[in-house]
PDB file of C-alpha atoms in Angstrom:
ATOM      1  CA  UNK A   3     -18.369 -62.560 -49.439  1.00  0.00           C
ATOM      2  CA  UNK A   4     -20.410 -61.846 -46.127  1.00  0.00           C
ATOM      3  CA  UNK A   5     -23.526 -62.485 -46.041  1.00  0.00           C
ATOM      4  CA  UNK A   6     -26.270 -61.860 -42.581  1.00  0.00           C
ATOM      5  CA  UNK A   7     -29.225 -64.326 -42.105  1.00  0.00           C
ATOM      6  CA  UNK A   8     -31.812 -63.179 -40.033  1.00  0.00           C
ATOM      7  CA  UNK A   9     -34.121 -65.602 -38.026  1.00  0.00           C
ATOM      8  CA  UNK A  10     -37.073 -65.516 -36.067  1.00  0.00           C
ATOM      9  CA  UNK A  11     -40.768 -65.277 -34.787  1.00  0.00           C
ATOM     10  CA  UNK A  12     -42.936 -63.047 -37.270  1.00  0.00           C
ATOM     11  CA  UNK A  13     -45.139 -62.290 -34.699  1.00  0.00           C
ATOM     12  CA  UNK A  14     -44.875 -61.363 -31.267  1.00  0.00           C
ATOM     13  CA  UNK A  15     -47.536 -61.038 -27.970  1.00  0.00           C
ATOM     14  CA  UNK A  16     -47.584 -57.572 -26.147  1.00  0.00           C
ATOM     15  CA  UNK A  17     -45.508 -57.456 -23.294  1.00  0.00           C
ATOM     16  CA  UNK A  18     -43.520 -60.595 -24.611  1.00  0.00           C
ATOM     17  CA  UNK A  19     -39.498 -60.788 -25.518  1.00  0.00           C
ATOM     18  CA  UNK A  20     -38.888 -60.729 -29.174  1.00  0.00           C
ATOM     19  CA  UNK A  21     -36.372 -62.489 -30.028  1.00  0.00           C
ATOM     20  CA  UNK A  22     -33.987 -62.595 -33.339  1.00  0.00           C
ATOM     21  CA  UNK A  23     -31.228 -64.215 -34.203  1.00  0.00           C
ATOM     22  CA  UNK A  24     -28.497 -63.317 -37.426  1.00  0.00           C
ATOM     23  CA  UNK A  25     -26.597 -66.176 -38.683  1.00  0.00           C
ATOM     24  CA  UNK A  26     -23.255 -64.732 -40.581  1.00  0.00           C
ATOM     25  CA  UNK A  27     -21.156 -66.668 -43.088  1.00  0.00           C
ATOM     26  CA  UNK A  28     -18.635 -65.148 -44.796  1.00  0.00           C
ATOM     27  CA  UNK A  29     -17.154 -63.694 -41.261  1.00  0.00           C
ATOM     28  CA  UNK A  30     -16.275 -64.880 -37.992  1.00  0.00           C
ATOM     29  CA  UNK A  31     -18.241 -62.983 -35.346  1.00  0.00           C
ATOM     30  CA  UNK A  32     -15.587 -63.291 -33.012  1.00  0.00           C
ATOM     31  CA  UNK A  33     -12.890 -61.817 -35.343  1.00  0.00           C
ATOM     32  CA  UNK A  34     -11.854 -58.637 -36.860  1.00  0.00           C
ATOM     33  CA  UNK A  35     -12.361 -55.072 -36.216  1.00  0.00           C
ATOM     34  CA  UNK A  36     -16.430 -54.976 -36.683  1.00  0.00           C
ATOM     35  CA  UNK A  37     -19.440 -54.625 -34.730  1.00  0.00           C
ATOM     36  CA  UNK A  38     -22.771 -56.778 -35.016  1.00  0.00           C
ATOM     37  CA  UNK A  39     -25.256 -54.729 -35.235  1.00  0.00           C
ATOM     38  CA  UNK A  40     -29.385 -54.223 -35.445  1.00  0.00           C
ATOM     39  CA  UNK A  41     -31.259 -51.842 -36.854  1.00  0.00           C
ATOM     40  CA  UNK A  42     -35.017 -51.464 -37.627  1.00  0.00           C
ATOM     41  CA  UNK A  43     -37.787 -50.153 -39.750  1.00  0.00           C
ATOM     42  CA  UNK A  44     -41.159 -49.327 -39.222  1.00  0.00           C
ATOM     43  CA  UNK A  45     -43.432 -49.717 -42.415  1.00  0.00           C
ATOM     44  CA  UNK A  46     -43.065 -46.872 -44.355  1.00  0.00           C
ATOM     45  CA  UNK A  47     -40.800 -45.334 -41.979  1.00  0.00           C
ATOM     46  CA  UNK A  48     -37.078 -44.080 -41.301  1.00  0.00           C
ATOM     47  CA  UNK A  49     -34.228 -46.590 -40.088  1.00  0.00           C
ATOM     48  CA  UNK A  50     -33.323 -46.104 -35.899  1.00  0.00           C
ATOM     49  CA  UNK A  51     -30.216 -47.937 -34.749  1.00  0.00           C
ATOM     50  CA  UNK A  52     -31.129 -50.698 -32.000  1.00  0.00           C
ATOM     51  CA  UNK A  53     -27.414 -51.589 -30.598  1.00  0.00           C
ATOM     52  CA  UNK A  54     -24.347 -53.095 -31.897  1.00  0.00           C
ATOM     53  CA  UNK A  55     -21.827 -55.285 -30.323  1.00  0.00           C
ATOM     54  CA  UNK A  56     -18.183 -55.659 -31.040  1.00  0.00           C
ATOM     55  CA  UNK A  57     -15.917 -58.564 -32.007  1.00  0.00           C
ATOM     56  CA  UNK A  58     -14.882 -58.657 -28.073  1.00  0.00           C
ATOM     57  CA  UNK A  59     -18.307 -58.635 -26.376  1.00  0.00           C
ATOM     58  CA  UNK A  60     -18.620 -54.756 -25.685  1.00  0.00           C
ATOM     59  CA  UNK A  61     -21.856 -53.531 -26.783  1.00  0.00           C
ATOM     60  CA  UNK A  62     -23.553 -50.077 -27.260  1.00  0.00           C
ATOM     61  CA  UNK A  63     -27.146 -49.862 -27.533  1.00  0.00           C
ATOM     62  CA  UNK A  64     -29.993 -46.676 -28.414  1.00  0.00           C
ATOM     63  CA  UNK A  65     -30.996 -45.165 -24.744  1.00  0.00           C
ATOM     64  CA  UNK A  66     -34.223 -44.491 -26.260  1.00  0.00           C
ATOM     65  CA  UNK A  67     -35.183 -48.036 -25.679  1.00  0.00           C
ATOM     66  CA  UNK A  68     -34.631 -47.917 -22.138  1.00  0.00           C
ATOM     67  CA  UNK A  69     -32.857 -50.904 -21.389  1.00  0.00           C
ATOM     68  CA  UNK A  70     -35.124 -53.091 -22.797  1.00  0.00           C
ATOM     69  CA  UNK A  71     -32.334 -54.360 -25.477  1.00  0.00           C
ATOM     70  CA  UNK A  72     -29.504 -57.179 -24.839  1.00  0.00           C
ATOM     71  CA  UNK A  73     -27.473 -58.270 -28.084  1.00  0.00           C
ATOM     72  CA  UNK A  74     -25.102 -61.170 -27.603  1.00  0.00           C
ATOM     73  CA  UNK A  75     -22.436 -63.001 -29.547  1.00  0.00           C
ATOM     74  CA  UNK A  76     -22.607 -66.899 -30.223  1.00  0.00           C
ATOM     75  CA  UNK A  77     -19.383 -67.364 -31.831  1.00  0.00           C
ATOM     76  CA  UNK A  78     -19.921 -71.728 -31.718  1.00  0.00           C
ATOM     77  CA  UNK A  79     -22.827 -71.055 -34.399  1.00  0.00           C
ATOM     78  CA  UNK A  80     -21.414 -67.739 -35.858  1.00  0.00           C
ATOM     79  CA  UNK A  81     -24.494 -65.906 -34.579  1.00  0.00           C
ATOM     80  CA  UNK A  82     -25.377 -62.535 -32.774  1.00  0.00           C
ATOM     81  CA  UNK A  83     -28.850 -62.502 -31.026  1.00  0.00           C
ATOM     82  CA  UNK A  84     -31.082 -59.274 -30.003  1.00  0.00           C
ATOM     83  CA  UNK A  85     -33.587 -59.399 -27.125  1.00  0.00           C
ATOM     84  CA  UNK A  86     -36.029 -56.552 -26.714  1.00  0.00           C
ATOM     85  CA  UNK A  87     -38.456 -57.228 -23.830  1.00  0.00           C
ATOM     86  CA  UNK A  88     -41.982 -55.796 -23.190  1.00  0.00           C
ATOM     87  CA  UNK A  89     -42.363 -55.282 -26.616  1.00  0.00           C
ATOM     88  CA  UNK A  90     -45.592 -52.989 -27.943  1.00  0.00           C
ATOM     89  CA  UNK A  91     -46.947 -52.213 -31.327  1.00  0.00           C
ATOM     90  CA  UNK A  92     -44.531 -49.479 -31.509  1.00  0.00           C
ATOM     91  CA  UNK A  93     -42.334 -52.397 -32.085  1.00  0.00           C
ATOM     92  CA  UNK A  94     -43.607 -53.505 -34.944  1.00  0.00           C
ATOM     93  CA  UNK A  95     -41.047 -53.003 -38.119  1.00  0.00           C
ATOM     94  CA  UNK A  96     -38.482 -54.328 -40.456  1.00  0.00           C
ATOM     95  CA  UNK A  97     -35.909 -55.615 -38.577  1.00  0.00           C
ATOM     96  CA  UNK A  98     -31.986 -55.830 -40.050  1.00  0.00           C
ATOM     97  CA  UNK A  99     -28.769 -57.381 -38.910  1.00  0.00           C
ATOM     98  CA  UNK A 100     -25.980 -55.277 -40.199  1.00  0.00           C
ATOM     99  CA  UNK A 101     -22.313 -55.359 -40.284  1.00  0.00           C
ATOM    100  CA  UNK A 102     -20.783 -52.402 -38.872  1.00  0.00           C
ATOM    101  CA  UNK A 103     -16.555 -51.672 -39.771  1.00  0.00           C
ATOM    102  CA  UNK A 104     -15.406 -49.826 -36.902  1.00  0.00           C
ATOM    103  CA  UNK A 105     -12.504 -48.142 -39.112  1.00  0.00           C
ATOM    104  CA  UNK A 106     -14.916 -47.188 -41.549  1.00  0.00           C
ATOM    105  CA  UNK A 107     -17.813 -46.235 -39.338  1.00  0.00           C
ATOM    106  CA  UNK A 108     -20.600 -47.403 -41.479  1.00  0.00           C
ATOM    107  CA  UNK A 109     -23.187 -50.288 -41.829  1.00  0.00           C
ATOM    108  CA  UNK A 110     -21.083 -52.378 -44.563  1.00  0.00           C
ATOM    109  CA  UNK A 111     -23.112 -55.517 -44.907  1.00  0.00           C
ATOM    110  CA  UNK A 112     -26.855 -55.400 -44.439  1.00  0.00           C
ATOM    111  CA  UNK A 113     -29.522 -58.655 -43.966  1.00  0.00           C
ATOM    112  CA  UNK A 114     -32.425 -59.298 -45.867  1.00  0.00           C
ATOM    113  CA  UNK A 115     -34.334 -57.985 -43.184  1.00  0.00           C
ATOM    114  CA  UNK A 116     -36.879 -59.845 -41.268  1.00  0.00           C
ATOM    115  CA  UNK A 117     -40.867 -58.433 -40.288  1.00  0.00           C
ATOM    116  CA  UNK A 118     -41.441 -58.431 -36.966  1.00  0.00           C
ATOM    117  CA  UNK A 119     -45.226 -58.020 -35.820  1.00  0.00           C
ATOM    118  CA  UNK A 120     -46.544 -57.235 -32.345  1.00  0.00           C
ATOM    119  CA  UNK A 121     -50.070 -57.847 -32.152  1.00  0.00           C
ATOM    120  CA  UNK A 122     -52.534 -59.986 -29.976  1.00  0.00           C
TER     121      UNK A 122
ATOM    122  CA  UNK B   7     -37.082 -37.537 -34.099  1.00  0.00           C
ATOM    123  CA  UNK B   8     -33.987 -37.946 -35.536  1.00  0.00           C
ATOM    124  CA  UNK B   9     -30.494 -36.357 -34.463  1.00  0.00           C
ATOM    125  CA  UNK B  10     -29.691 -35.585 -37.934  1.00  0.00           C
ATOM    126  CA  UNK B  11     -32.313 -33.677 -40.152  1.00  0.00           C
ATOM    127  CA  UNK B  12     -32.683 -34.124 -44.400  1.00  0.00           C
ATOM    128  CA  UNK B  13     -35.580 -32.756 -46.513  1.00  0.00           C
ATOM    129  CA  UNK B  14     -38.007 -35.225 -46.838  1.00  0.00           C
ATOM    130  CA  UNK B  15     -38.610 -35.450 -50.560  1.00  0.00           C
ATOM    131  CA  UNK B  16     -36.406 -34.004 -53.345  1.00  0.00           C
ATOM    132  CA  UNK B  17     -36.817 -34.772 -57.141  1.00  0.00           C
ATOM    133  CA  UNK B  18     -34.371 -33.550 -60.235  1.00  0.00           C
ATOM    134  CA  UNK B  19     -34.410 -34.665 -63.975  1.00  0.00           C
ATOM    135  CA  UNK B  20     -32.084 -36.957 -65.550  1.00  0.00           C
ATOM    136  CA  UNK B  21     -28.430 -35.791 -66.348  1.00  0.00           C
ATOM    137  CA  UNK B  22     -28.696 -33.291 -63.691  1.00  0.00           C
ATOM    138  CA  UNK B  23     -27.063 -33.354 -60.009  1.00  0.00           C
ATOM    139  CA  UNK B  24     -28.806 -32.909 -56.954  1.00  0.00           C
ATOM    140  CA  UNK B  25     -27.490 -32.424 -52.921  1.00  0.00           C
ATOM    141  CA  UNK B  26     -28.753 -34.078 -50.590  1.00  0.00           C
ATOM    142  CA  UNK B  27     -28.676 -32.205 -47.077  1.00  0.00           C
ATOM    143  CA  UNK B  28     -27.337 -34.064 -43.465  1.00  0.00           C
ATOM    144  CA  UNK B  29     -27.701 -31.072 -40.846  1.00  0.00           C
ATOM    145  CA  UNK B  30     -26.803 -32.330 -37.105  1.00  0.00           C
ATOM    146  CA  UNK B  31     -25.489 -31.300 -34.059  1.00  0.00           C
ATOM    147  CA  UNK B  32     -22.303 -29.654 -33.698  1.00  0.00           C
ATOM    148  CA  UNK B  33     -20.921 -32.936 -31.601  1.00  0.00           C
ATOM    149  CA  UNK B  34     -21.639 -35.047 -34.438  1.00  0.00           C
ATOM    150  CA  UNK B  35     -21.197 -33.723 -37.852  1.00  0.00           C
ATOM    151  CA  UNK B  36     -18.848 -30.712 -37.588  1.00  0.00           C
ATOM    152  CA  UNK B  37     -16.598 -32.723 -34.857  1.00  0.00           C
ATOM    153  CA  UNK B  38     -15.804 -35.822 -36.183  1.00  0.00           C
ATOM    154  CA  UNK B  39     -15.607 -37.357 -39.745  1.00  0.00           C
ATOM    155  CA  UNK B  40     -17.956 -40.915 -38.836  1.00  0.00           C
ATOM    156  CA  UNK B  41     -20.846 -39.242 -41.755  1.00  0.00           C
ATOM    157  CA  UNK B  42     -22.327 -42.317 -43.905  1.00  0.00           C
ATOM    158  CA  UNK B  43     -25.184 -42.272 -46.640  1.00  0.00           C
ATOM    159  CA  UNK B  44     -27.351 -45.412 -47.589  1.00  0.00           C
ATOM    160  CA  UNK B  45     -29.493 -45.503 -50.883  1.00  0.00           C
ATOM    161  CA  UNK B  46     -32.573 -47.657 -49.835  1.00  0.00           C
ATOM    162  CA  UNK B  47     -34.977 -49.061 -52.975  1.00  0.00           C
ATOM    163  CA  UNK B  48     -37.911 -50.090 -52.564  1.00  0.00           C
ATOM    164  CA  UNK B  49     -38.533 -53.585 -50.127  1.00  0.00           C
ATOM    165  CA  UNK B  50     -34.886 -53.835 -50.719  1.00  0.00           C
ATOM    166  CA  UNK B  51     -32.331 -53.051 -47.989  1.00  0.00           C
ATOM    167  CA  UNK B  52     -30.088 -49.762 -47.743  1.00  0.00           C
ATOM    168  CA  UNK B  53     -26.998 -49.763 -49.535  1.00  0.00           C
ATOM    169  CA  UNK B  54     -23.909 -48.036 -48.304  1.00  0.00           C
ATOM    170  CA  UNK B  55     -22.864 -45.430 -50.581  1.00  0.00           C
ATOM    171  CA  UNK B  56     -20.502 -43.036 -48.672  1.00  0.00           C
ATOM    172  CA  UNK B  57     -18.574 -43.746 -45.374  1.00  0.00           C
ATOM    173  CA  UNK B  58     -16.233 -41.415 -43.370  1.00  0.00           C
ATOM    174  CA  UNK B  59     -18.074 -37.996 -45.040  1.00  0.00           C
ATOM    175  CA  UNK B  60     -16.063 -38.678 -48.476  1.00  0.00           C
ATOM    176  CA  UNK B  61     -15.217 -42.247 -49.119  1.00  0.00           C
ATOM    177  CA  UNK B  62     -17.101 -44.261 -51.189  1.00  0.00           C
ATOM    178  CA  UNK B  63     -16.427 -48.592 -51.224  1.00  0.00           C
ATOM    179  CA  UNK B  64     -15.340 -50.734 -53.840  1.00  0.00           C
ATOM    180  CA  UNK B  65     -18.383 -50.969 -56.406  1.00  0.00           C
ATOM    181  CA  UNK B  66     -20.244 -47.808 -55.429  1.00  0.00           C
ATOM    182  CA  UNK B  67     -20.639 -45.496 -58.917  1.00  0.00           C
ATOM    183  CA  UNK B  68     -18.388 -42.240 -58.929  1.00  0.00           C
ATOM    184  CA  UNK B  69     -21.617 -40.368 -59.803  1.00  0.00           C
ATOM    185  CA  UNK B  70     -21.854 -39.869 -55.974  1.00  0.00           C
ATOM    186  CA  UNK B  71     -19.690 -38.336 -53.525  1.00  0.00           C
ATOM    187  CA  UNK B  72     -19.972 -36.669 -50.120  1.00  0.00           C
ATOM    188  CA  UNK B  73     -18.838 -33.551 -48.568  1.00  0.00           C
ATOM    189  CA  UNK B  74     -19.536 -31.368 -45.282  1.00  0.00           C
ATOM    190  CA  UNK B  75     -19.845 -27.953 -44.768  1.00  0.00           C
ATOM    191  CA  UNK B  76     -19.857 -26.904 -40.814  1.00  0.00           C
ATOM    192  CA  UNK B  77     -22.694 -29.024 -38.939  1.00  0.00           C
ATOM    193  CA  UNK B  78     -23.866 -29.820 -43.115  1.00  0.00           C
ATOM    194  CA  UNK B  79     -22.786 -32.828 -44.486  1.00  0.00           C
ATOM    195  CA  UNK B  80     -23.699 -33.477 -48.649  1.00  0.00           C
ATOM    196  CA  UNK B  81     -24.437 -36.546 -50.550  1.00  0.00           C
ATOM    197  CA  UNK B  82     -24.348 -35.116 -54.436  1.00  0.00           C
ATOM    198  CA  UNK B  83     -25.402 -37.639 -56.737  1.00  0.00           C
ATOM    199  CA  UNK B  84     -24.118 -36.148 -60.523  1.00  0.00           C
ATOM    200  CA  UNK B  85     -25.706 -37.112 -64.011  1.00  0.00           C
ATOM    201  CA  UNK B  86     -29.346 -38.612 -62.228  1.00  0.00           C
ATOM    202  CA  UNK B  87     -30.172 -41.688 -63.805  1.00  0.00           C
ATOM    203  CA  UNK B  88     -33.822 -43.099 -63.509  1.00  0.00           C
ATOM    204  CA  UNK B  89     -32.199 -46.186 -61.140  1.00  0.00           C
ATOM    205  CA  UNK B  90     -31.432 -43.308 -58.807  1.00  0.00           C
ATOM    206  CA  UNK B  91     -34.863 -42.520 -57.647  1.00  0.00           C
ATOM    207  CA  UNK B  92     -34.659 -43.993 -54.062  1.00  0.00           C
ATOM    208  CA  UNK B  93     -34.924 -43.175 -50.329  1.00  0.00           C
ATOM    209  CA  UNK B  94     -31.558 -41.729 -48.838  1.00  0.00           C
ATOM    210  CA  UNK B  95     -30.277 -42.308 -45.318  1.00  0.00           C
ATOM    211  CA  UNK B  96     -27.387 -40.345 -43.269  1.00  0.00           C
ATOM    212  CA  UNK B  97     -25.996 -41.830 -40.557  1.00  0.00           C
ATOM    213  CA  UNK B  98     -23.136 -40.827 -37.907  1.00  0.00           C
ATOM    214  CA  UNK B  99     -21.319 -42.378 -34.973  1.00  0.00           C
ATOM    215  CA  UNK B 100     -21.368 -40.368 -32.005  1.00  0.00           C
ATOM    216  CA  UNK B 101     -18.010 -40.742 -30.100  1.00  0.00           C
ATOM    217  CA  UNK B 102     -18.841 -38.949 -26.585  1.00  0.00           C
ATOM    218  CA  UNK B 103     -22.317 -41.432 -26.677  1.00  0.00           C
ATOM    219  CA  UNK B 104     -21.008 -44.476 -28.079  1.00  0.00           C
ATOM    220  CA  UNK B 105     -24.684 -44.783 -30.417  1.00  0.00           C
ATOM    221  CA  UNK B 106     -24.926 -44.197 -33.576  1.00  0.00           C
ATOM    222  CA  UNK B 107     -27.872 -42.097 -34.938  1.00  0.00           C
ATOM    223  CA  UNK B 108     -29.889 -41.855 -38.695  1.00  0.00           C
ATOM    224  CA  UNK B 109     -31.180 -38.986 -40.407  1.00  0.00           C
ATOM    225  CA  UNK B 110     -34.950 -39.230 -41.522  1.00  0.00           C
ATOM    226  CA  UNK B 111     -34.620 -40.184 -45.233  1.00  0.00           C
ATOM    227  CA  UNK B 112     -34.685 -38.119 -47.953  1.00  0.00           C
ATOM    228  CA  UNK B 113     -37.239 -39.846 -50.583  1.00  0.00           C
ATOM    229  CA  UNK B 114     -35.894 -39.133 -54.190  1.00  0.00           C
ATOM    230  CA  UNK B 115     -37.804 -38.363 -57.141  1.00  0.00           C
ATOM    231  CA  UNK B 116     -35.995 -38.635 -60.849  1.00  0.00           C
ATOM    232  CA  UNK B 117     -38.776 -36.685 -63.118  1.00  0.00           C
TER     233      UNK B 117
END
């Protein structure tokens, strides 16, 4: 059974790099026909897609956050990692790792979900 | 503002059935077949329900199925039960753009 672990600072300076990491058991990162992926959740809000990467490295990531996103693969501690720089309070949500089956094209396995604050 | 638009709030009364609405672009739902719906409950995270416009996985009750009709895709949820009140996602892969894109929510009411 997969399960997604996420990690990470709660709270977050303006203008700072949040940074979050998933820890997957269950699953090796670097194997089968997936993608890693992260998606977030304002309080009380909708769920937006952040960027995904696959089993090989490629990655994909929302052009609405203007290249501020980098996710990366650590297969040595089965993790995946997301980096958003310059972060503002607009930042500020739920965020999920997910498990994304390319053949089915849907978010199979989600995280607990981790709260992510941006504030001074 | 999301690529894919749902009503916001919907409510129906136990036993009945009740659509839920996924209205996108042409390029995305009336193209391809990459439609999925998540059930969300409260501080709890979503759930997939329906992948590939029709399929549902393992587990997932056959009181809900999907469908599409043009640049419409449905999630109908037959016989409401009470545990069905919850917030309902849409989401679709979008081939030519390599992102994938969520529809508001739809926020469930079972009277």
């Amino acid at each position: 059974q997969v399960q997604l672990q996420e990690s990470g600072p709660g709270l977050v300076r303006p203008s700072q790099t949040l940074s979050l990491t998933c820890t997957v058991s269950g699953n090796f990162v670097n194997s089968g026909p997936y993608y890693w992926s992260w998606v977030r959740q304002p309080a009380g809000k909708g769920l937006e897609w952040i960027g995904q990467i696959y089993t090989t490295g490629k990655t994909h990531y929302n052009p609405s956050l203007r290249g501020r996103v980098t996710i990366s693969l650590d297969p040595s501690k089965n993790q995946f990692s997301l980096s958003l720089t310059s972060v503002s309070a607009a930042d500020t949500a739920l965020y999920y790792c997910v498990k994304y089956i390319d053949s089915w094209d849907a978010f199979e396995v989600w995280g607990q979900g981790t709260m992510v604050t941006v504030s001074s | 503002q999301s690529a894919l638009t749902q009503p916001a709030s919907l409510s129906a009364s136990p036993g009945q059935s009740i659509t839920i609405s996924c209205t996108g672009p042409y390029d995305v739902i009336a193209s391809y077949n990459y439609v999925s719906w998540y059930q969300q409950h409260p501080g709890k995270a979503p759930k997939l329900l329906i992948y590939e416009l029709t399929h549902r996985p393992s587990g997932v009750s056959v009181r809900f199925s999907g469908s599409r009709a043009g640049i419409t895709a449905s999630l109908t949820i037959s016989d409401l039960q009470a545990e069905d009140e919850a917030d309902y996602y849409c989401a679709s892969y979008t081939p030519p753009k390599n992102l994938v894109v969520f529809g508001g929510g739809t926020k469930l009411t079972v009277l």
